[in-house]
């Protein structure tokens, strides 16, 4: 499903830029994780 892949890539790009993919607020980096203080979205990176 190409649309899903594109959405995923866009999300990754936003995260790379430090922007929440949900609400577009600035992300906060914590130990091994990235979180959005605005909407509560978070992502923990492994390794
Ligand atoms: Zn957010």
XYZ file of C-alpha atoms and ligand atoms in Angstrom:
48
model
C 0.000 0.000 0.000
C 1.973 3.029 -1.274
C -0.121 5.557 0.615
C 0.685 3.982 3.942
C 4.397 3.945 3.162
C 4.325 7.615 2.192
C 2.535 8.504 5.396
C 5.130 6.600 7.357
C 8.004 8.349 5.615
C 6.462 11.732 6.271
C 6.100 10.859 9.906
C 9.752 9.818 10.129
C 10.813 13.083 8.501
C 8.854 15.101 11.044
C 10.350 13.141 13.915
C 13.830 13.688 12.492
C 13.126 17.390 12.462
C 11.936 17.262 16.051
C 8.294 17.795 15.200
C 5.419 15.757 16.593
C 3.720 13.809 13.774
C 0.389 14.114 15.561
C 0.095 17.743 16.625
C 3.208 19.298 14.995
C 4.482 20.595 18.307
C 8.135 20.510 19.255
C 9.335 17.138 20.500
C 11.341 16.700 23.660
C 14.208 14.240 23.765
C 14.522 12.155 26.875
C 16.749 9.193 27.622
C 16.397 6.956 24.562
C 12.953 8.333 23.850
C 11.306 11.229 22.115
C 8.101 12.609 23.487
C 5.618 15.314 22.780
C 4.678 17.304 25.838
C 1.695 18.722 24.000
C -0.286 15.583 23.093
C 1.595 12.850 24.916
C 2.868 11.075 21.801
C 6.137 9.273 22.398
C 8.604 7.027 20.661
C 11.406 5.042 22.193
C 14.347 4.198 19.995
C 16.076 0.915 20.512
C 19.828 0.416 20.252
Zn 2.090 16.020 19.824
